[in-house]
Short mmCIF file of C-alpha atoms and ligand atoms in Angstrom, two decimals:
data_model
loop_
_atom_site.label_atom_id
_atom_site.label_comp_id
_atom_site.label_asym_id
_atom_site.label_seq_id
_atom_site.Cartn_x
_atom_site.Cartn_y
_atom_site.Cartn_z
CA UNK A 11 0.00 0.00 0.00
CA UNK A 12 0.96 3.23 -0.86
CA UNK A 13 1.69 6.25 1.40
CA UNK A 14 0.00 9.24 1.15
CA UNK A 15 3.13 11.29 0.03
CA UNK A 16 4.03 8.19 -2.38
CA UNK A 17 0.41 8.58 -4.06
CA UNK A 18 0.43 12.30 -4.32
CA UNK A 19 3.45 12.37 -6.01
CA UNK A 20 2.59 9.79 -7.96
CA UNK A 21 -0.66 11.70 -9.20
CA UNK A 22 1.18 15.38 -9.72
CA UNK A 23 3.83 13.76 -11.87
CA UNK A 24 1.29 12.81 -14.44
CA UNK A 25 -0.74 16.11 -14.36
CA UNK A 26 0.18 19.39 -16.11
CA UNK A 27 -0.68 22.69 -16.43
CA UNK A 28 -3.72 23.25 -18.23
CA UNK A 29 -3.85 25.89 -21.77
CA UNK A 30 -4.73 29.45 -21.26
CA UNK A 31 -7.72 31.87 -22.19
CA UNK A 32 -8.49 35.65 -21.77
CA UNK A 33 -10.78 36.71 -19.12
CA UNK A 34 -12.26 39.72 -18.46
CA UNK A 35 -10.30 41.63 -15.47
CA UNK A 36 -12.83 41.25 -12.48
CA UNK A 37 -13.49 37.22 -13.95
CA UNK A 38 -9.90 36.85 -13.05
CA UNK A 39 -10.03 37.09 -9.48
CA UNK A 40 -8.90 33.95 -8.36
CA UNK A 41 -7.27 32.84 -11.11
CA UNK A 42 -3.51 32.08 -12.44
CA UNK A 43 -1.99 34.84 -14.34
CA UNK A 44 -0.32 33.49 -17.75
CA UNK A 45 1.24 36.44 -18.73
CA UNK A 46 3.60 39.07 -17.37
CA UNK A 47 1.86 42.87 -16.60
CA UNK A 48 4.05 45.82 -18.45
CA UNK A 49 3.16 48.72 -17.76
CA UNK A 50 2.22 51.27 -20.49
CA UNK A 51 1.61 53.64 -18.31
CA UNK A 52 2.62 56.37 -15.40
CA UNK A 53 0.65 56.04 -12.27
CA UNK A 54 -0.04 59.18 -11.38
CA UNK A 55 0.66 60.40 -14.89
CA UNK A 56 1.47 63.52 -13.56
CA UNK A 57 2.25 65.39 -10.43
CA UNK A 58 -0.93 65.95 -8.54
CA UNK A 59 -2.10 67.22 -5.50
CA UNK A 60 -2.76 64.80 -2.38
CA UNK A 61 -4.24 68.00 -0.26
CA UNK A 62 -7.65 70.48 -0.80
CA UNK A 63 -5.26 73.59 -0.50
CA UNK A 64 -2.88 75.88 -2.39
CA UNK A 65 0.32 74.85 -4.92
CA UNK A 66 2.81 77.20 -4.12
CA UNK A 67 7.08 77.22 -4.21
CA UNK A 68 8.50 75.89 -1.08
CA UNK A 69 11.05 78.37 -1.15
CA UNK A 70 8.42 80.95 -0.79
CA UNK A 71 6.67 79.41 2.31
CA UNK A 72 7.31 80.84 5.87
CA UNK A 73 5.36 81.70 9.08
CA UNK A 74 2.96 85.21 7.95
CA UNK A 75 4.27 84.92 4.25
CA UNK A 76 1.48 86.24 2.03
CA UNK A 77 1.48 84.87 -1.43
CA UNK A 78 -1.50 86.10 -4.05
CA UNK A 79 -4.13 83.41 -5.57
CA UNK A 80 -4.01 83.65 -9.81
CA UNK A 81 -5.75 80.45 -10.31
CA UNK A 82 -7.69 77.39 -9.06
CA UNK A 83 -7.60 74.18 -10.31
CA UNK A 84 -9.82 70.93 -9.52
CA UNK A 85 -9.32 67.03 -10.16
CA UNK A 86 -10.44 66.36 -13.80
CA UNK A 87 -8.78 70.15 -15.19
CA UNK A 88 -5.50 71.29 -16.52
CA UNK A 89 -4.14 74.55 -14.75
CA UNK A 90 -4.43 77.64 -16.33
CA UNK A 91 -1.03 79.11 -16.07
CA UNK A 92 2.24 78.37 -14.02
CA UNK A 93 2.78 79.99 -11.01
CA UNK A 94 5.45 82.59 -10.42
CA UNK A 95 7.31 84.25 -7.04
CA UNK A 96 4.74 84.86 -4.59
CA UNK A 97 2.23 82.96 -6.25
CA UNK A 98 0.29 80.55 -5.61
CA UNK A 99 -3.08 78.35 -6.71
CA UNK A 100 -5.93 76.75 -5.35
CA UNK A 101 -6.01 73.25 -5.81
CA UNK A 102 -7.57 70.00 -4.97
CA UNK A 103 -7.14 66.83 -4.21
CA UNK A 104 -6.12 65.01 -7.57
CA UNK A 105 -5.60 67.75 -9.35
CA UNK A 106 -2.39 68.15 -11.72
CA UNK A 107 0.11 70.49 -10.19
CA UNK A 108 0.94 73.99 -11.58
CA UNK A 109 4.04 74.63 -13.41
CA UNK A 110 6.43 76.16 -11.20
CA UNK A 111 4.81 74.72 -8.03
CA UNK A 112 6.67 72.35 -6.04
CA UNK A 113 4.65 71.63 -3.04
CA UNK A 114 1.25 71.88 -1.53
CA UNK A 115 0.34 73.64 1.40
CA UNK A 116 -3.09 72.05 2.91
CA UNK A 117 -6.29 74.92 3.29
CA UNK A 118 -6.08 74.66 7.09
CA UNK A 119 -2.60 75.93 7.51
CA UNK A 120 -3.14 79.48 5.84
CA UNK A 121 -5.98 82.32 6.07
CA UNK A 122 -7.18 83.15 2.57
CA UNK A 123 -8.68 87.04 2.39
CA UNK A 124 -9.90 88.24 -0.67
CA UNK A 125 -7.24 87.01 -3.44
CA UNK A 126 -4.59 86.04 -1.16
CA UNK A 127 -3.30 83.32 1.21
CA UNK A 128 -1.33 84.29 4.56
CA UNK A 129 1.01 81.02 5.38
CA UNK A 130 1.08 80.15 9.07
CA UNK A 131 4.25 77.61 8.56
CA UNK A 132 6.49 76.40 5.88
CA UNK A 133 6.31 73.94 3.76
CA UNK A 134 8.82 71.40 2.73
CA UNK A 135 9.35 70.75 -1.30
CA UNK A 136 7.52 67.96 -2.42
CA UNK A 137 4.91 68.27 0.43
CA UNK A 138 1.53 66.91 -0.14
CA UNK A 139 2.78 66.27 -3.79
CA UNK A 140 2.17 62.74 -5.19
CA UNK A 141 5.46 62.55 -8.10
CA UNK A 142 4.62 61.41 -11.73
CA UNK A 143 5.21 58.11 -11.89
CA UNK A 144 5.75 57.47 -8.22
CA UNK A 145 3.34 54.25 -8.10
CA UNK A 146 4.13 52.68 -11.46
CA UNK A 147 6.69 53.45 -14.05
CA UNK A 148 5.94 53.16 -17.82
CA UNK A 149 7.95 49.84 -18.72
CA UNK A 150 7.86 48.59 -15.36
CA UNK A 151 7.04 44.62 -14.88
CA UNK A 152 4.77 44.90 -11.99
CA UNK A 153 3.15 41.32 -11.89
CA UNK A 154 4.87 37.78 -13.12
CA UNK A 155 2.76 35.03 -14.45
CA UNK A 156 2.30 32.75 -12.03
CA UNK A 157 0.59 34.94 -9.45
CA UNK A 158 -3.16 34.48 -7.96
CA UNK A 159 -5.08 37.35 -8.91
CA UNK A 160 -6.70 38.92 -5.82
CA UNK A 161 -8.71 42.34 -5.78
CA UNK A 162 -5.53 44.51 -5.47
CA UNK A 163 -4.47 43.12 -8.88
CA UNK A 164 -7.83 43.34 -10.08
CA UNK A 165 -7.46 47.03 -9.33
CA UNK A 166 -3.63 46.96 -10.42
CA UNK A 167 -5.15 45.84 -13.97
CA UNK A 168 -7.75 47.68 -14.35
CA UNK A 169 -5.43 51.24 -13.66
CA UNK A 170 -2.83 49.80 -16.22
CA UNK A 171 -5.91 49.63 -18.71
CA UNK A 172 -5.77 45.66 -19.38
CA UNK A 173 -10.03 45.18 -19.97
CA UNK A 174 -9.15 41.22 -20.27
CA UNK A 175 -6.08 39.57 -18.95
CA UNK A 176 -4.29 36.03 -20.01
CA UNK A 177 -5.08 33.14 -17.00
CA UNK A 178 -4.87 29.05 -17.24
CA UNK A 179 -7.82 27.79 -17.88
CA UNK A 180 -9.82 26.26 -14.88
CA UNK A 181 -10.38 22.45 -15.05
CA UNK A 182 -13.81 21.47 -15.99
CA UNK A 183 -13.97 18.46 -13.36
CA UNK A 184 -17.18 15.54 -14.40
CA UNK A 185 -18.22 14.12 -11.50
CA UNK A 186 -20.38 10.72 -11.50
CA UNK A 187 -21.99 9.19 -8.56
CA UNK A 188 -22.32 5.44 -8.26
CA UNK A 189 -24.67 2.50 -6.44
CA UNK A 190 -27.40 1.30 -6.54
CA UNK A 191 -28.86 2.44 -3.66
CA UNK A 192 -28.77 6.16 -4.50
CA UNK A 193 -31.48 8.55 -4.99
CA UNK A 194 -30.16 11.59 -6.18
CA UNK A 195 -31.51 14.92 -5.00
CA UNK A 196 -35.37 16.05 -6.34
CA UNK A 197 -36.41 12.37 -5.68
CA UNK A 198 -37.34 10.79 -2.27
CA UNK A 199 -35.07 7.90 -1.38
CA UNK A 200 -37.30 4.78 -1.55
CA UNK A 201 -36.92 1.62 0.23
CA UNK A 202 -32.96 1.26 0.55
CA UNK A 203 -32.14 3.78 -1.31
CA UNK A 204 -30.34 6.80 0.61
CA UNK A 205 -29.65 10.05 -0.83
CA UNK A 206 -26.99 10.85 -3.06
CA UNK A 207 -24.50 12.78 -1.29
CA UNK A 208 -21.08 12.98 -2.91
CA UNK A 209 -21.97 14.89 -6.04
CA UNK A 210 -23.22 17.67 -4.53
CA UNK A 211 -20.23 17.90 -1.68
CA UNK A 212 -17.60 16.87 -4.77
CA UNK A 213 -18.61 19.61 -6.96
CA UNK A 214 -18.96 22.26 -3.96
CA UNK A 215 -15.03 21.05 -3.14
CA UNK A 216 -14.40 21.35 -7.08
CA UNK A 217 -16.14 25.05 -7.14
CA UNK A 218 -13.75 25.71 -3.73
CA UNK A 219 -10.86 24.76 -5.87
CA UNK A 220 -11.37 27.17 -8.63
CA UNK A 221 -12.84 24.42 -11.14
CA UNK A 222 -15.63 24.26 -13.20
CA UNK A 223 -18.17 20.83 -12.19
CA UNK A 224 -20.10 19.17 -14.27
CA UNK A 225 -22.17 16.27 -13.14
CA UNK A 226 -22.46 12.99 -14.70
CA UNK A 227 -25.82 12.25 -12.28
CA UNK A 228 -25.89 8.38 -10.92
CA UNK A 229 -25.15 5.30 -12.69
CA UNK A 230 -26.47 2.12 -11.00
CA UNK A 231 -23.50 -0.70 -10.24
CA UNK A 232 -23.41 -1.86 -14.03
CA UNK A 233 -20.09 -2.48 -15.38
CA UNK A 234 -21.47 -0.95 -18.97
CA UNK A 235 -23.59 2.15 -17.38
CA UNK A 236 -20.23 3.12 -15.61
CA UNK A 237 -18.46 2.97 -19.14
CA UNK A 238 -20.82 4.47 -20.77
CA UNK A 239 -20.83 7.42 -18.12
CA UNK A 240 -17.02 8.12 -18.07
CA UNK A 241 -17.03 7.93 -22.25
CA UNK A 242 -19.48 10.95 -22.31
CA UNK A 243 -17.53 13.12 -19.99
CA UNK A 244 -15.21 13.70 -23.30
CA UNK A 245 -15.31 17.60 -22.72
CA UNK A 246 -13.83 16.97 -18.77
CA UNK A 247 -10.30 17.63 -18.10
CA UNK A 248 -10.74 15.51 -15.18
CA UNK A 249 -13.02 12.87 -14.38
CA UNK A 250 -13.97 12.16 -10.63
CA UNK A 251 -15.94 9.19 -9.64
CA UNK A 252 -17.46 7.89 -6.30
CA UNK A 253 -17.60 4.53 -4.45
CA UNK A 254 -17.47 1.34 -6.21
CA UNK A 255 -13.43 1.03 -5.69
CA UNK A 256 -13.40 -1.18 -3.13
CA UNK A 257 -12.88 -5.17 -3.49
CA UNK A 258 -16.66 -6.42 -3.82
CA UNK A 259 -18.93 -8.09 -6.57
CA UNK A 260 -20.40 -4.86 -6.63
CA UNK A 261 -17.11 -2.67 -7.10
CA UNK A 262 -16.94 -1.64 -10.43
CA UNK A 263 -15.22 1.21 -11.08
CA UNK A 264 -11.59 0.11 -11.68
CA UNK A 265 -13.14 -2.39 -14.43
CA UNK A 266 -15.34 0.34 -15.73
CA UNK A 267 -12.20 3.29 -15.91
CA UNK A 268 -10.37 0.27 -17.57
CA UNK A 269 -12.72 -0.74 -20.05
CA UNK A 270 -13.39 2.96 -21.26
CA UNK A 271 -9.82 2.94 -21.86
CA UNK A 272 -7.99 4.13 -18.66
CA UNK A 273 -4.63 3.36 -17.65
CA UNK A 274 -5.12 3.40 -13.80
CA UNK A 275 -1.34 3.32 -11.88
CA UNK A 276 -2.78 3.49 -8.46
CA UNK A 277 -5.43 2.56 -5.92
CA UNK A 278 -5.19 1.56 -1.85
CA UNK A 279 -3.09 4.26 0.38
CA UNK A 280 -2.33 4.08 3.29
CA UNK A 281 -5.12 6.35 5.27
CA UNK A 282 -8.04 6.74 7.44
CA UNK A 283 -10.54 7.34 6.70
CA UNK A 284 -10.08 6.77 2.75
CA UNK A 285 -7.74 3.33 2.05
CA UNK A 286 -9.28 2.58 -1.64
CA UNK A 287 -8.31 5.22 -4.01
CA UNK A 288 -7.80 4.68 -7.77
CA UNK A 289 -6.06 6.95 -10.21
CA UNK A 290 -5.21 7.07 -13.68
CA UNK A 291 -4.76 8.60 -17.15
CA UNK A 292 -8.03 8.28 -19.75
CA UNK A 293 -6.46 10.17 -22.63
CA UNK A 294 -4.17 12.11 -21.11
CA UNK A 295 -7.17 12.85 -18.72
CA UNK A 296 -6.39 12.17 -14.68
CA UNK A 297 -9.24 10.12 -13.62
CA UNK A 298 -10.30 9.49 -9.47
CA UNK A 299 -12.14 7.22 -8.30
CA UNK A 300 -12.67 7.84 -4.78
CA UNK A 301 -14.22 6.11 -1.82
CA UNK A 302 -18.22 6.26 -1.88
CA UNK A 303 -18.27 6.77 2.06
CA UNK A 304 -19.17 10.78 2.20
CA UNK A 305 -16.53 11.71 4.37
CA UNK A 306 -13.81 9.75 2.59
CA UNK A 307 -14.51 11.27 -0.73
CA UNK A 308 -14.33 14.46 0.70
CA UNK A 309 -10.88 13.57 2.42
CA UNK A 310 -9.51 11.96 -0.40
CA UNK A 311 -10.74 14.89 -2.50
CA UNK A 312 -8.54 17.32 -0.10
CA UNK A 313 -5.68 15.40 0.03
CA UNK A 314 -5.39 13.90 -3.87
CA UNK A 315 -7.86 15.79 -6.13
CA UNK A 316 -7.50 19.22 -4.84
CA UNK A 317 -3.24 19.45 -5.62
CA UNK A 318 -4.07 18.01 -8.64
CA UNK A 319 -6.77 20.61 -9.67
CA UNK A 320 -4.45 23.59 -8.59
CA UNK A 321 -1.42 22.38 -10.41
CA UNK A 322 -3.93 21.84 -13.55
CA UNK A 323 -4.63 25.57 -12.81
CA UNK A 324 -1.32 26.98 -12.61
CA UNK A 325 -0.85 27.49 -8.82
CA UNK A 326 2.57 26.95 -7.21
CA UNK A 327 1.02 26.28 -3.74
CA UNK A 328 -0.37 22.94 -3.96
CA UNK A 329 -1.45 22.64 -0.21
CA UNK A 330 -3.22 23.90 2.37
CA UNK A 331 -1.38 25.09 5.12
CA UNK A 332 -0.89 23.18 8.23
CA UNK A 333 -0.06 24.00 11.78
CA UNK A 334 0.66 22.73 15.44
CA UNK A 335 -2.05 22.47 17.98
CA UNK A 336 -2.13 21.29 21.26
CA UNK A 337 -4.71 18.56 21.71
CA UNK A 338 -7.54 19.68 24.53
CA UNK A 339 -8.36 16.01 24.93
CA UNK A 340 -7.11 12.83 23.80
CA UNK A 341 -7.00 11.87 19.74
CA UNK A 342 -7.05 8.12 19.41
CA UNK A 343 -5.62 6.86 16.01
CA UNK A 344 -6.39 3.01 16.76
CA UNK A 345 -5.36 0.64 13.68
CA UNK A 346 -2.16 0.55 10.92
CA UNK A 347 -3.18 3.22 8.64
CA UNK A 348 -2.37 6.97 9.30
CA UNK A 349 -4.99 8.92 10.69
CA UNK A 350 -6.62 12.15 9.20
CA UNK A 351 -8.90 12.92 11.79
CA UNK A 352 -11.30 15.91 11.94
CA UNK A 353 -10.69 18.61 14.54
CA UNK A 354 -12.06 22.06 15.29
CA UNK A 355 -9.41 24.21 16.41
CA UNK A 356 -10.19 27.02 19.31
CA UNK A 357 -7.82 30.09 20.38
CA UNK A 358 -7.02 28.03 23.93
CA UNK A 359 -4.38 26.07 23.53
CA UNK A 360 -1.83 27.78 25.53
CA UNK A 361 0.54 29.43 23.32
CA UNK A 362 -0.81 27.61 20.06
CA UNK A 363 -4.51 27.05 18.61
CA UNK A 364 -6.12 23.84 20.55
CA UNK A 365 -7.74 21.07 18.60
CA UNK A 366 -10.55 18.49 19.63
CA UNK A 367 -12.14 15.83 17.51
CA UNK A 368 -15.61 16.86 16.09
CA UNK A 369 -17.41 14.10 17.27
CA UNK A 370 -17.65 10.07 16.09
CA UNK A 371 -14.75 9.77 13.30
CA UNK A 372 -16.88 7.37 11.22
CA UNK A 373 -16.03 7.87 7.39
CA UNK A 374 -20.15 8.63 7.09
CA UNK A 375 -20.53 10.82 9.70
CA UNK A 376 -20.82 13.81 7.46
CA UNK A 377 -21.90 16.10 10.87
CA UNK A 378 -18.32 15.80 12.12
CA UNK A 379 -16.81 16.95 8.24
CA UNK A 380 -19.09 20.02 8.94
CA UNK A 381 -18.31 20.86 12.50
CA UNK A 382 -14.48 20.24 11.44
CA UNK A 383 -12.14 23.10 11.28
CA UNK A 384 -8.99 20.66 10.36
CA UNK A 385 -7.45 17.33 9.94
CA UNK A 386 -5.09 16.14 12.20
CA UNK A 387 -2.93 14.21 11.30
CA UNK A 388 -2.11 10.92 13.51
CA UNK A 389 0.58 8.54 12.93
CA UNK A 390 -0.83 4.97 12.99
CA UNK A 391 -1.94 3.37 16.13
CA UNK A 392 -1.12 6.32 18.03
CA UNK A 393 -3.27 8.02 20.76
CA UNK A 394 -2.16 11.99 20.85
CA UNK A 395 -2.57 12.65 24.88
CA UNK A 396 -3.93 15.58 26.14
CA UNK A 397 -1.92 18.69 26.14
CA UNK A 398 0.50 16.89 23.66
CA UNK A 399 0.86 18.82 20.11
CA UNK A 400 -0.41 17.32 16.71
CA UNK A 401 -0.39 18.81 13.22
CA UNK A 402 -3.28 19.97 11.15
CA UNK A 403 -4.31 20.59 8.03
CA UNK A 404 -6.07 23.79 8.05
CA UNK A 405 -9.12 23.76 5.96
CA UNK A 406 -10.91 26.97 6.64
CA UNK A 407 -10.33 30.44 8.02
CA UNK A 408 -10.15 30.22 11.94
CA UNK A 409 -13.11 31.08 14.00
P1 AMP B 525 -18.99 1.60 -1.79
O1 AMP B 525 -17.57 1.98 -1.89
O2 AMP B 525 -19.69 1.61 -3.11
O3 AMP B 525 -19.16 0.33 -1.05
O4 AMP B 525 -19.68 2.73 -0.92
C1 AMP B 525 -19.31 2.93 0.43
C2 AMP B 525 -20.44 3.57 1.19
O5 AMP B 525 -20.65 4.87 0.70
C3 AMP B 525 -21.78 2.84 1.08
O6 AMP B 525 -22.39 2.87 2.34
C4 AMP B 525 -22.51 3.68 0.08
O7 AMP B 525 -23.90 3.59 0.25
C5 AMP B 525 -22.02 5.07 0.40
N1 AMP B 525 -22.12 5.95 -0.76
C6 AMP B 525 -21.64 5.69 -1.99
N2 AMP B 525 -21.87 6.69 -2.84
C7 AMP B 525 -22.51 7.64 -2.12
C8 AMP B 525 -23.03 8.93 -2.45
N3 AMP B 525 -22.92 9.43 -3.68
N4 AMP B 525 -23.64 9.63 -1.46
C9 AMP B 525 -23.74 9.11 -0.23
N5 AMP B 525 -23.26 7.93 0.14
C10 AMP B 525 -22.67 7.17 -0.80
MG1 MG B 526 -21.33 0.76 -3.87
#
């Protein structure tokens, strides 16, 4: 059996980057830059005024100096005229500077009277004054490809002027549910049936990733209805199935992936909850099939499908971050398989965040996925005492 390091590795070395596509600017939040940003332009394209006051010529600035008022100018205008000795000019905030004017001296530090402006301090040069250029510089490379778009590049693009932007494309991920026994959503389960569960949770995980789901629906356990499934999804760049991988009568998938013309180089790793995973190449395609128990199809998702899904969309950081908590109770790993067991982490762990198992670790007890702020991860047949540290996976923000 594999480890979970051996597997992962095993899965990123056989998935690439995906191709690239323009976006508009704000639909690239989120996603991978493909291109690197030149500027073709000055930001501020001119000197302007970060002050409501007066441009004036530091060197004629003192305590009671009185300089005369031959102009006004407002954000959105061009001055007039340049300003001379003993001159100065009204001006607002984001407006271009005079000519002649080297600083700005804000409207609460002087008394204006009828035409003119009586000082009551100097001002240094360049006061109040945002330079030409000083934010961006026409040439400049101010983002590298490679780089997540988030709203301060969105904002970064939109001043530089680019309407539409060059990402990687974002994986279109079909996901198919299958057993017997499932009654997918808009239909009440009859008798034996339960509700189909993993589509919906798979394609919410796929939509957290930055993909693009697209469900395949339910095929019952028939070795051709499988097939016949995982041939349509022809437009995927990834296809993700559900339960069925395991070693019954009824555990089809493997056959199925085979059959449709997969080459699968994995399955069984080393993990709890999760142990039957398959993986392989359909085309040049990755294609999962993951455990059909809810909670291990969302684990397996996190710790296989995920990476694979950012590298596919150009991201350097493949995983989530992790970090050490001190466990408020005991965290029993019982059994030969390492542990990935769900926690919710609180501020009160003395020095560090504390973690505490959700509740029953059972790989379908869904309630403890959603109560669960990380994974911790347990060496096998290891109990983590109380007080002792463990590592986590961090999966969401921290309370
Ligand atoms: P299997 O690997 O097919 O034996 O499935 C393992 C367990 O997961 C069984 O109890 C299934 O009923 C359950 N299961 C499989 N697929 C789903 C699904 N889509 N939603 C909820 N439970 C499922
Ligand atoms: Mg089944």
């Amino acid at each position: 059996m594999l480890t979970v390091e051996e597997a992962l590795e095993a899965i990123l070395s056989r998935v690439s980057v995906l191709g690239t596509e323009h976006v508009d600017v704000l639909a690239s939040l989120g996603r991978v830059l493909a291109e690197p940003i030149v500027s073709r332009r000055e930001i501020p394209p001119w000197a302007n005024s970060s002050m409501d006051g007066y441009a004036v010529r530091a060197e004629d600035t003192r305590a009671g100096a009185a300089l005369s008022v031959v102009g006004r100018v407002e954000a959105g205008a061009l001055p007039s005229r340049a300003i001379g000795l003993g001159e100065a000019m009204r001006i607002f905030t984001g407006a271009p500077l005079p000519p002649g004017a080297d600083a700005v001296i804000p409207q609460e530090d002087v008394e204006a009277t009828n035409g003119r402006v009586t000082l009551k301090g100097a001002v240094a040069r360049a006061a109040y004054v945002r330079a030409a250029g000083e934010d961006v510089r026409v040439g400049e490379r101010v983002l590298e490809p490679g780089v997540t778009l988030s709203a301060a590049e969105v904002g970064l693009l939109a001043t530089l002027g680019h309407a539409q932007v060059t990402v990687y494309r974002r994986p279109r991920v079909a996901i198919l549910s299958t057993g017997n026994e499932l009654a997918d959503l808009g239909t009440e389960p009859g008798p034996g049936q339960i509700p189909n569960t993993n589509t919906y949770s798979l394609m919410a995980q796929v939509l957290e990733t930055g993909g693009d789901p697209i469900s395949l629906g339910v095929a019952p356990d028939l070795l051709p209805a499988i097939e016949e499934r995982v041939r349509r999804a022809r437009d995927a760049d990834v296809i993700l199935s559900s339960a069925g991988v395991s070693v019954g009568e009824l555990d089809l998938v493997r056959e199925a992936f085979t059959r449709a013309g997969a080459e699968l180089h994995l399955w069984q790793v080393s993990m709890r909850p999760g142990k039957p995973i398959t993986f392989g190449s359909l085309g040049g395609r990755p294609v999962f099939g993951l455990p059909g128990n809810p909670v291990s199809a969302m684990v397996t998702f996190e710790l296989f499908v995920r990476p694979a899904l950012l590298k596919m969309s150009g991201r350097r950081r493949l995983t989530r971050p992790r970090l050490r908590a001190r466990a408020l109770a005991p965290i029993p790993n019982p059994g030969s398989r390492r542990g990935y067991l769900r926690v919710q982490l609180s501020a009160n762990g003395e020095g560090m965040p504390g973690a505490r198992l959700t509740g029953e670790q059972g790989s379908a007890i869904l309630r403890s996925m959603v109560a669960a702020d990380g994974l911790a991860v347990i060496p096998p047949d290891t109990t983590v005492a109380t007080g002792d540290t463990v590592d986590v996976i961090v999966l969401r923000e921290l309370p």
